[in-house]
Amino acid sequence: MIRPLRHEVLRPGLPEGSTRFRGDDHPLALHVAVRAVTAGRTDDVLSVGTVFPDPPPWEPGRTDAWRIRGMATKGDFRGQGFGRRVLDALVAHAVRHGGTFVWCHARVGAIDFYGHAGFVAIGGTFDDGVAIHQSMWRTLHA
Ligand SMILES: CC(C)(COP(=O)(O)OP(=O)(O)OC[C@H]1O[C@@H](n2cnc3c(N)ncnc32)[C@H](O)[C@@H]1OP(=O)(O)O)[C@@H](O)C(=O)NCCC(=O)NCCS
């Protein structure tokens, strides 16, 4: 359900297999989708995101850290609070499982999105071959 929107927003023009991310099959991974359910038609997936336990590269020994991946909202539906609702659900899942730290590789266009949600930047930007990214993190409280 989440991969078609990942493909459209995060991997356009790349093979479908590029939408399979490390961590997707982690037993504690959560994939969240906001869907618009309209009578008489197939419901549309408007926004998606994923979280799973994973230490940040700058602190590989951490056992309380979770990673946010694959945040994407369909073009026409951005700025309406869907991404934030997805992110809040992902963070709540990490907290429920004892997570106290969450991090991501934010695309530069999404730095302010994560900043609004309390994330701060660490280190410089880098290119992973698909986009320019900034590492960001925040602590979590139950
Ligand atoms: C980043 C993204 C997922 C945000 O989803 P969204 O549904 O538009 O976000 P929301 O409408 O829930 O915005 C939540 C808050 O972040 C702010 N925000 C969202 N995107 C922003 C942006 N690009 N720049 C500045 N602020 C942004 C909103 O103003 C809102 O602020 P508020 O809480 O004060 O009202 C979406 O813009 C997207 O898919 N971008 C392209 C793909 C991408 O870069 N994904 C991130 C990969 S790391």
PDB file of N, CA, C and O and ligand atoms in Angstrom, residues 5 9-10 46-48 68-75 77-87 104-117 131-134, ligand 1:
ATOM      1  N   LEU A   5       3.087   5.255  -3.514  1.00  0.00           N
ATOM      2  CA  LEU A   5       3.308   6.682  -3.231  1.00  0.00           C
ATOM      3  C   LEU A   5       4.796   6.972  -3.004  1.00  0.00           C
ATOM      4  O   LEU A   5       5.300   8.016  -3.419  1.00  0.00           O
ATOM      5  N   VAL A   9       6.624   9.823  -5.263  1.00  0.00           N
ATOM      6  CA  VAL A   9       7.196  11.028  -4.635  1.00  0.00           C
ATOM      7  C   VAL A   9       8.706  10.927  -4.442  1.00  0.00           C
ATOM      8  O   VAL A   9       9.436  11.890  -4.691  1.00  0.00           O
ATOM      9  N   LEU A  10       9.181   9.747  -4.015  1.00  0.00           N
ATOM     10  CA  LEU A  10      10.583   9.640  -3.590  1.00  0.00           C
ATOM     11  C   LEU A  10      11.495   8.964  -4.613  1.00  0.00           C
ATOM     12  O   LEU A  10      12.705   9.175  -4.576  1.00  0.00           O
ATOM     13  N   LEU A  46      -2.750   9.127   0.489  1.00  0.00           N
ATOM     14  CA  LEU A  46      -2.358  10.537   0.390  1.00  0.00           C
ATOM     15  C   LEU A  46      -1.003  10.821   1.038  1.00  0.00           C
ATOM     16  O   LEU A  46      -0.313  11.769   0.657  1.00  0.00           O
ATOM     17  N   SER A  47      -0.650  10.037   2.061  1.00  0.00           N
ATOM     18  CA  SER A  47       0.578  10.320   2.796  1.00  0.00           C
ATOM     19  C   SER A  47       1.056   9.038   3.459  1.00  0.00           C
ATOM     20  O   SER A  47       0.223   8.246   3.938  1.00  0.00           O
ATOM     21  N   VAL A  48       2.368   8.808   3.458  1.00  0.00           N
ATOM     22  CA  VAL A  48       2.911   7.569   4.033  1.00  0.00           C
ATOM     23  C   VAL A  48       4.189   7.863   4.823  1.00  0.00           C
ATOM     24  O   VAL A  48       4.835   8.903   4.651  1.00  0.00           O
ATOM     25  N   ILE A  68      12.994   7.183  11.161  1.00  0.00           N
ATOM     26  CA  ILE A  68      11.861   7.522  10.298  1.00  0.00           C
ATOM     27  C   ILE A  68      12.341   7.443   8.845  1.00  0.00           C
ATOM     28  O   ILE A  68      13.378   8.018   8.506  1.00  0.00           O
ATOM     29  N   ARG A  69      11.572   6.774   7.999  1.00  0.00           N
ATOM     30  CA  ARG A  69      11.937   6.697   6.571  1.00  0.00           C
ATOM     31  C   ARG A  69      10.704   6.865   5.699  1.00  0.00           C
ATOM     32  O   ARG A  69       9.567   6.606   6.127  1.00  0.00           O
ATOM     33  N   GLY A  70      10.944   7.256   4.460  1.00  0.00           N
ATOM     34  CA  GLY A  70       9.887   7.195   3.455  1.00  0.00           C
ATOM     35  C   GLY A  70       8.714   8.120   3.690  1.00  0.00           C
ATOM     36  O   GLY A  70       7.591   7.800   3.293  1.00  0.00           O
ATOM     37  N   MET A  71       8.955   9.270   4.315  1.00  0.00           N
ATOM     38  CA  MET A  71       7.853  10.230   4.502  1.00  0.00           C
ATOM     39  C   MET A  71       7.512  10.845   3.145  1.00  0.00           C
ATOM     40  O   MET A  71       8.369  11.415   2.471  1.00  0.00           O
ATOM     41  N   ALA A  72       6.269  10.752   2.749  1.00  0.00           N
ATOM     42  CA  ALA A  72       5.852  11.301   1.456  1.00  0.00           C
ATOM     43  C   ALA A  72       4.371  11.628   1.472  1.00  0.00           C
ATOM     44  O   ALA A  72       3.555  10.800   1.898  1.00  0.00           O
ATOM     45  N   THR A  73       4.036  12.818   1.016  1.00  0.00           N
ATOM     46  CA  THR A  73       2.631  13.222   0.836  1.00  0.00           C
ATOM     47  C   THR A  73       2.423  13.532  -0.638  1.00  0.00           C
ATOM     48  O   THR A  73       3.262  14.193  -1.269  1.00  0.00           O
ATOM     49  N   LYS A  74       1.327  13.059  -1.181  1.00  0.00           N
ATOM     50  CA  LYS A  74       0.988  13.285  -2.590  1.00  0.00           C
ATOM     51  C   LYS A  74       0.981  14.785  -2.879  1.00  0.00           C
ATOM     52  O   LYS A  74       0.493  15.578  -2.060  1.00  0.00           O
ATOM     53  N   GLY A  75       1.519  15.180  -4.032  1.00  0.00           N
ATOM     54  CA  GLY A  75       1.738  16.588  -4.357  1.00  0.00           C
ATOM     55  C   GLY A  75       0.599  17.528  -4.016  1.00  0.00           C
ATOM     56  O   GLY A  75       0.791  18.524  -3.305  1.00  0.00           O
ATOM     57  N   PHE A  77      -1.727  17.358  -2.014  1.00  0.00           N
ATOM     58  CA  PHE A  77      -2.272  17.271  -0.657  1.00  0.00           C
ATOM     59  C   PHE A  77      -1.278  17.728   0.410  1.00  0.00           C
ATOM     60  O   PHE A  77      -1.528  17.552   1.593  1.00  0.00           O
ATOM     61  N   ARG A  78      -0.172  18.319  -0.018  1.00  0.00           N
ATOM     62  CA  ARG A  78       0.829  18.785   0.956  1.00  0.00           C
ATOM     63  C   ARG A  78       0.333  20.030   1.679  1.00  0.00           C
ATOM     64  O   ARG A  78      -0.521  20.767   1.159  1.00  0.00           O
ATOM     65  N   GLY A  79       0.880  20.255   2.859  1.00  0.00           N
ATOM     66  CA  GLY A  79       0.538  21.456   3.623  1.00  0.00           C
ATOM     67  C   GLY A  79      -0.841  21.413   4.261  1.00  0.00           C
ATOM     68  O   GLY A  79      -1.370  22.433   4.684  1.00  0.00           O
ATOM     69  N   GLN A  80      -1.420  20.213   4.351  1.00  0.00           N
ATOM     70  CA  GLN A  80      -2.758  20.074   4.954  1.00  0.00           C
ATOM     71  C   GLN A  80      -2.726  19.247   6.240  1.00  0.00           C
ATOM     72  O   GLN A  80      -3.767  18.830   6.730  1.00  0.00           O
ATOM     73  N   GLY A  81      -1.519  18.981   6.735  1.00  0.00           N
ATOM     74  CA  GLY A  81      -1.417  18.292   8.025  1.00  0.00           C
ATOM     75  C   GLY A  81      -1.334  16.776   7.947  1.00  0.00           C
ATOM     76  O   GLY A  81      -1.225  16.109   8.973  1.00  0.00           O
ATOM     77  N   PHE A  82      -1.347  16.202   6.724  1.00  0.00           N
ATOM     78  CA  PHE A  82      -1.315  14.740   6.623  1.00  0.00           C
ATOM     79  C   PHE A  82       0.049  14.180   7.027  1.00  0.00           C
ATOM     80  O   PHE A  82       0.138  13.176   7.737  1.00  0.00           O
ATOM     81  N   GLY A  83       1.116  14.810   6.561  1.00  0.00           N
ATOM     82  CA  GLY A  83       2.454  14.333   6.912  1.00  0.00           C
ATOM     83  C   GLY A  83       2.671  14.379   8.415  1.00  0.00           C
ATOM     84  O   GLY A  83       3.249  13.460   9.002  1.00  0.00           O
ATOM     85  N   ARG A  84       2.196  15.443   9.042  1.00  0.00           N
ATOM     86  CA  ARG A  84       2.362  15.565  10.480  1.00  0.00           C
ATOM     87  C   ARG A  84       1.605  14.456  11.216  1.00  0.00           C
ATOM     88  O   ARG A  84       2.095  13.894  12.191  1.00  0.00           O
ATOM     89  N   ARG A  85       0.433  14.115  10.721  1.00  0.00           N
ATOM     90  CA  ARG A  85      -0.337  13.040  11.370  1.00  0.00           C
ATOM     91  C   ARG A  85       0.385  11.710  11.213  1.00  0.00           C
ATOM     92  O   ARG A  85       0.416  10.891  12.136  1.00  0.00           O
ATOM     93  N   VAL A  86       0.973  11.479  10.046  1.00  0.00           N
ATOM     94  CA  VAL A  86       1.750  10.251   9.846  1.00  0.00           C
ATOM     95  C   VAL A  86       2.941  10.241  10.808  1.00  0.00           C
ATOM     96  O   VAL A  86       3.188   9.257  11.513  1.00  0.00           O
ATOM     97  N   LEU A  87       3.672  11.360  10.849  1.00  0.00           N
ATOM     98  CA  LEU A  87       4.864  11.431  11.705  1.00  0.00           C
ATOM     99  C   LEU A  87       4.486  11.219  13.177  1.00  0.00           C
ATOM    100  O   LEU A  87       5.170  10.490  13.900  1.00  0.00           O
ATOM    101  N   CYS A 104      16.337  10.782  11.362  1.00  0.00           N
ATOM    102  CA  CYS A 104      16.020  10.572   9.945  1.00  0.00           C
ATOM    103  C   CYS A 104      17.096  11.218   9.094  1.00  0.00           C
ATOM    104  O   CYS A 104      17.898  12.014   9.585  1.00  0.00           O
ATOM    105  N   HIS A 105      17.110  10.850   7.845  1.00  0.00           N
ATOM    106  CA  HIS A 105      17.868  11.577   6.829  1.00  0.00           C
ATOM    107  C   HIS A 105      16.842  12.406   6.065  1.00  0.00           C
ATOM    108  O   HIS A 105      16.181  11.901   5.147  1.00  0.00           O
ATOM    109  N   ALA A 106      16.707  13.671   6.438  1.00  0.00           N
ATOM    110  CA  ALA A 106      15.692  14.542   5.837  1.00  0.00           C
ATOM    111  C   ALA A 106      16.186  15.073   4.496  1.00  0.00           C
ATOM    112  O   ALA A 106      17.331  15.523   4.380  1.00  0.00           O
ATOM    113  N   ARG A 107      15.329  15.013   3.497  1.00  0.00           N
ATOM    114  CA  ARG A 107      15.656  15.746   2.264  1.00  0.00           C
ATOM    115  C   ARG A 107      15.685  17.235   2.605  1.00  0.00           C
ATOM    116  O   ARG A 107      14.898  17.686   3.461  1.00  0.00           O
ATOM    117  N   VAL A 108      16.516  18.003   1.922  1.00  0.00           N
ATOM    118  CA  VAL A 108      16.639  19.415   2.308  1.00  0.00           C
ATOM    119  C   VAL A 108      15.288  20.130   2.242  1.00  0.00           C
ATOM    120  O   VAL A 108      15.010  20.999   3.066  1.00  0.00           O
ATOM    121  N   GLY A 109      14.424  19.722   1.310  1.00  0.00           N
ATOM    122  CA  GLY A 109      13.103  20.350   1.211  1.00  0.00           C
ATOM    123  C   GLY A 109      12.196  20.018   2.379  1.00  0.00           C
ATOM    124  O   GLY A 109      11.145  20.644   2.548  1.00  0.00           O
ATOM    125  N   ALA A 110      12.577  19.028   3.170  1.00  0.00           N
ATOM    126  CA  ALA A 110      11.738  18.606   4.298  1.00  0.00           C
ATOM    127  C   ALA A 110      12.345  18.997   5.642  1.00  0.00           C
ATOM    128  O   ALA A 110      11.788  18.656   6.690  1.00  0.00           O
ATOM    129  N   ILE A 111      13.459  19.735   5.622  1.00  0.00           N
ATOM    130  CA  ILE A 111      14.116  20.106   6.886  1.00  0.00           C
ATOM    131  C   ILE A 111      13.157  20.907   7.766  1.00  0.00           C
ATOM    132  O   ILE A 111      13.042  20.657   8.974  1.00  0.00           O
ATOM    133  N   ASP A 112      12.424  21.844   7.183  1.00  0.00           N
ATOM    134  CA  ASP A 112      11.506  22.655   7.997  1.00  0.00           C
ATOM    135  C   ASP A 112      10.331  21.826   8.517  1.00  0.00           C
ATOM    136  O   ASP A 112       9.832  22.070   9.611  1.00  0.00           O
ATOM    137  N   PHE A 113       9.895  20.849   7.715  1.00  0.00           N
ATOM    138  CA  PHE A 113       8.831  19.942   8.172  1.00  0.00           C
ATOM    139  C   PHE A 113       9.268  19.249   9.463  1.00  0.00           C
ATOM    140  O   PHE A 113       8.534  19.235  10.460  1.00  0.00           O
ATOM    141  N   TYR A 114      10.471  18.695   9.452  1.00  0.00           N
ATOM    142  CA  TYR A 114      10.964  18.010  10.650  1.00  0.00           C
ATOM    143  C   TYR A 114      11.267  19.013  11.768  1.00  0.00           C
ATOM    144  O   TYR A 114      11.042  18.724  12.938  1.00  0.00           O
ATOM    145  N   GLY A 115      11.757  20.188  11.398  1.00  0.00           N
ATOM    146  CA  GLY A 115      12.023  21.222  12.405  1.00  0.00           C
ATOM    147  C   GLY A 115      10.759  21.597  13.163  1.00  0.00           C
ATOM    148  O   GLY A 115      10.768  21.743  14.391  1.00  0.00           O
ATOM    149  N   HIS A 116       9.627  21.709  12.428  1.00  0.00           N
ATOM    150  CA  HIS A 116       8.345  22.016  13.076  1.00  0.00           C
ATOM    151  C   HIS A 116       7.974  20.930  14.082  1.00  0.00           C
ATOM    152  O   HIS A 116       7.232  21.185  15.027  1.00  0.00           O
ATOM    153  N   ALA A 117       8.467  19.720  13.859  1.00  0.00           N
ATOM    154  CA  ALA A 117       8.130  18.586  14.729  1.00  0.00           C
ATOM    155  C   ALA A 117       9.201  18.365  15.801  1.00  0.00           C
ATOM    156  O   ALA A 117       9.211  17.321  16.454  1.00  0.00           O
ATOM    157  N   ALA A 131      19.029  12.161  -3.577  1.00  0.00           N
ATOM    158  CA  ALA A 131      18.679  13.518  -3.140  1.00  0.00           C
ATOM    159  C   ALA A 131      19.716  14.004  -2.130  1.00  0.00           C
ATOM    160  O   ALA A 131      20.519  13.217  -1.619  1.00  0.00           O
ATOM    161  N   ILE A 132      19.682  15.318  -1.856  1.00  0.00           N
ATOM    162  CA  ILE A 132      20.545  15.893  -0.818  1.00  0.00           C
ATOM    163  C   ILE A 132      19.815  15.757   0.522  1.00  0.00           C
ATOM    164  O   ILE A 132      18.623  16.083   0.621  1.00  0.00           O
ATOM    165  N   HIS A 133      20.535  15.298   1.517  1.00  0.00           N
ATOM    166  CA  HIS A 133      19.925  14.999   2.812  1.00  0.00           C
ATOM    167  C   HIS A 133      20.635  15.717   3.955  1.00  0.00           C
ATOM    168  O   HIS A 133      21.794  16.091   3.849  1.00  0.00           O
ATOM    169  N   GLN A 134      19.911  15.832   5.055  1.00  0.00           N
ATOM    170  CA  GLN A 134      20.430  16.369   6.298  1.00  0.00           C
ATOM    171  C   GLN A 134      20.021  15.412   7.419  1.00  0.00           C
ATOM    172  O   GLN A 134      18.824  15.120   7.571  1.00  0.00           O
TER     173      GLN A 134
HETATM  174  C1  LIG B   1       7.827  16.515   3.712  1.00  0.00           C
HETATM  175  C2  LIG B   1       6.376  16.121   3.482  1.00  0.00           C
HETATM  176  C3  LIG B   1       6.245  14.612   3.745  1.00  0.00           C
HETATM  177  C4  LIG B   1       5.493  16.885   4.473  1.00  0.00           C
HETATM  178  O1  LIG B   1       4.179  16.404   4.343  1.00  0.00           O
HETATM  179  P1  LIG B   1       2.943  17.413   4.420  1.00  0.00           P
HETATM  180  O2  LIG B   1       1.708  16.559   4.414  1.00  0.00           O
HETATM  181  O3  LIG B   1       3.053  18.446   3.373  1.00  0.00           O
HETATM  182  O4  LIG B   1       3.188  18.091   5.850  1.00  0.00           O
HETATM  183  P2  LIG B   1       2.132  18.809   6.803  1.00  0.00           P
HETATM  184  O5  LIG B   1       1.089  19.481   5.981  1.00  0.00           O
HETATM  185  O6  LIG B   1       1.639  17.812   7.809  1.00  0.00           O
HETATM  186  O7  LIG B   1       3.042  19.881   7.529  1.00  0.00           O
HETATM  187  C5  LIG B   1       3.349  19.805   8.920  1.00  0.00           C
HETATM  188  C6  LIG B   1       4.076  21.078   9.307  1.00  0.00           C
HETATM  189  O8  LIG B   1       5.316  21.179   8.607  1.00  0.00           O
HETATM  190  C7  LIG B   1       5.315  22.346   7.789  1.00  0.00           C
HETATM  191  N1  LIG B   1       5.904  21.966   6.508  1.00  0.00           N
HETATM  192  C8  LIG B   1       5.606  20.884   5.774  1.00  0.00           C
HETATM  193  N2  LIG B   1       6.386  20.826   4.686  1.00  0.00           N
HETATM  194  C9  LIG B   1       7.165  21.915   4.749  1.00  0.00           C
HETATM  195  C10 LIG B   1       8.187  22.414   3.903  1.00  0.00           C
HETATM  196  N3  LIG B   1       8.568  21.781   2.795  1.00  0.00           N
HETATM  197  N4  LIG B   1       8.775  23.560   4.270  1.00  0.00           N
HETATM  198  C11 LIG B   1       8.384  24.216   5.386  1.00  0.00           C
HETATM  199  N5  LIG B   1       7.467  23.772   6.234  1.00  0.00           N
HETATM  200  C12 LIG B   1       6.867  22.633   5.909  1.00  0.00           C
HETATM  201  C13 LIG B   1       3.877  22.742   7.626  1.00  0.00           C
HETATM  202  O9  LIG B   1       3.738  24.130   7.435  1.00  0.00           O
HETATM  203  C14 LIG B   1       3.288  22.323   8.952  1.00  0.00           C
HETATM  204  O10 LIG B   1       3.564  23.299   9.949  1.00  0.00           O
HETATM  205  P3  LIG B   1       2.603  23.483  11.210  1.00  0.00           P
HETATM  206  O11 LIG B   1       2.659  22.202  11.990  1.00  0.00           O
HETATM  207  O12 LIG B   1       3.189  24.645  11.914  1.00  0.00           O
HETATM  208  O13 LIG B   1       1.252  23.738  10.621  1.00  0.00           O
HETATM  209  C15 LIG B   1       5.890  16.470   2.039  1.00  0.00           C
HETATM  210  O14 LIG B   1       6.116  17.833   1.818  1.00  0.00           O
HETATM  211  C16 LIG B   1       6.569  15.681   0.939  1.00  0.00           C
HETATM  212  O15 LIG B   1       6.127  14.585   0.586  1.00  0.00           O
HETATM  213  N6  LIG B   1       7.652  16.244   0.350  1.00  0.00           N
HETATM  214  C17 LIG B   1       8.338  15.619  -0.769  1.00  0.00           C
HETATM  215  C18 LIG B   1       9.050  14.344  -0.340  1.00  0.00           C
HETATM  216  C19 LIG B   1      10.011  14.554   0.804  1.00  0.00           C
HETATM  217  O16 LIG B   1      10.844  15.442   0.793  1.00  0.00           O
HETATM  218  N7  LIG B   1       9.848  13.680   1.811  1.00  0.00           N
HETATM  219  C20 LIG B   1      10.675  13.702   2.980  1.00  0.00           C
HETATM  220  C21 LIG B   1      11.719  12.663   2.810  1.00  0.00           C
HETATM  221  S1  LIG B   1      12.909  12.790   4.131  1.00  0.00           S
END
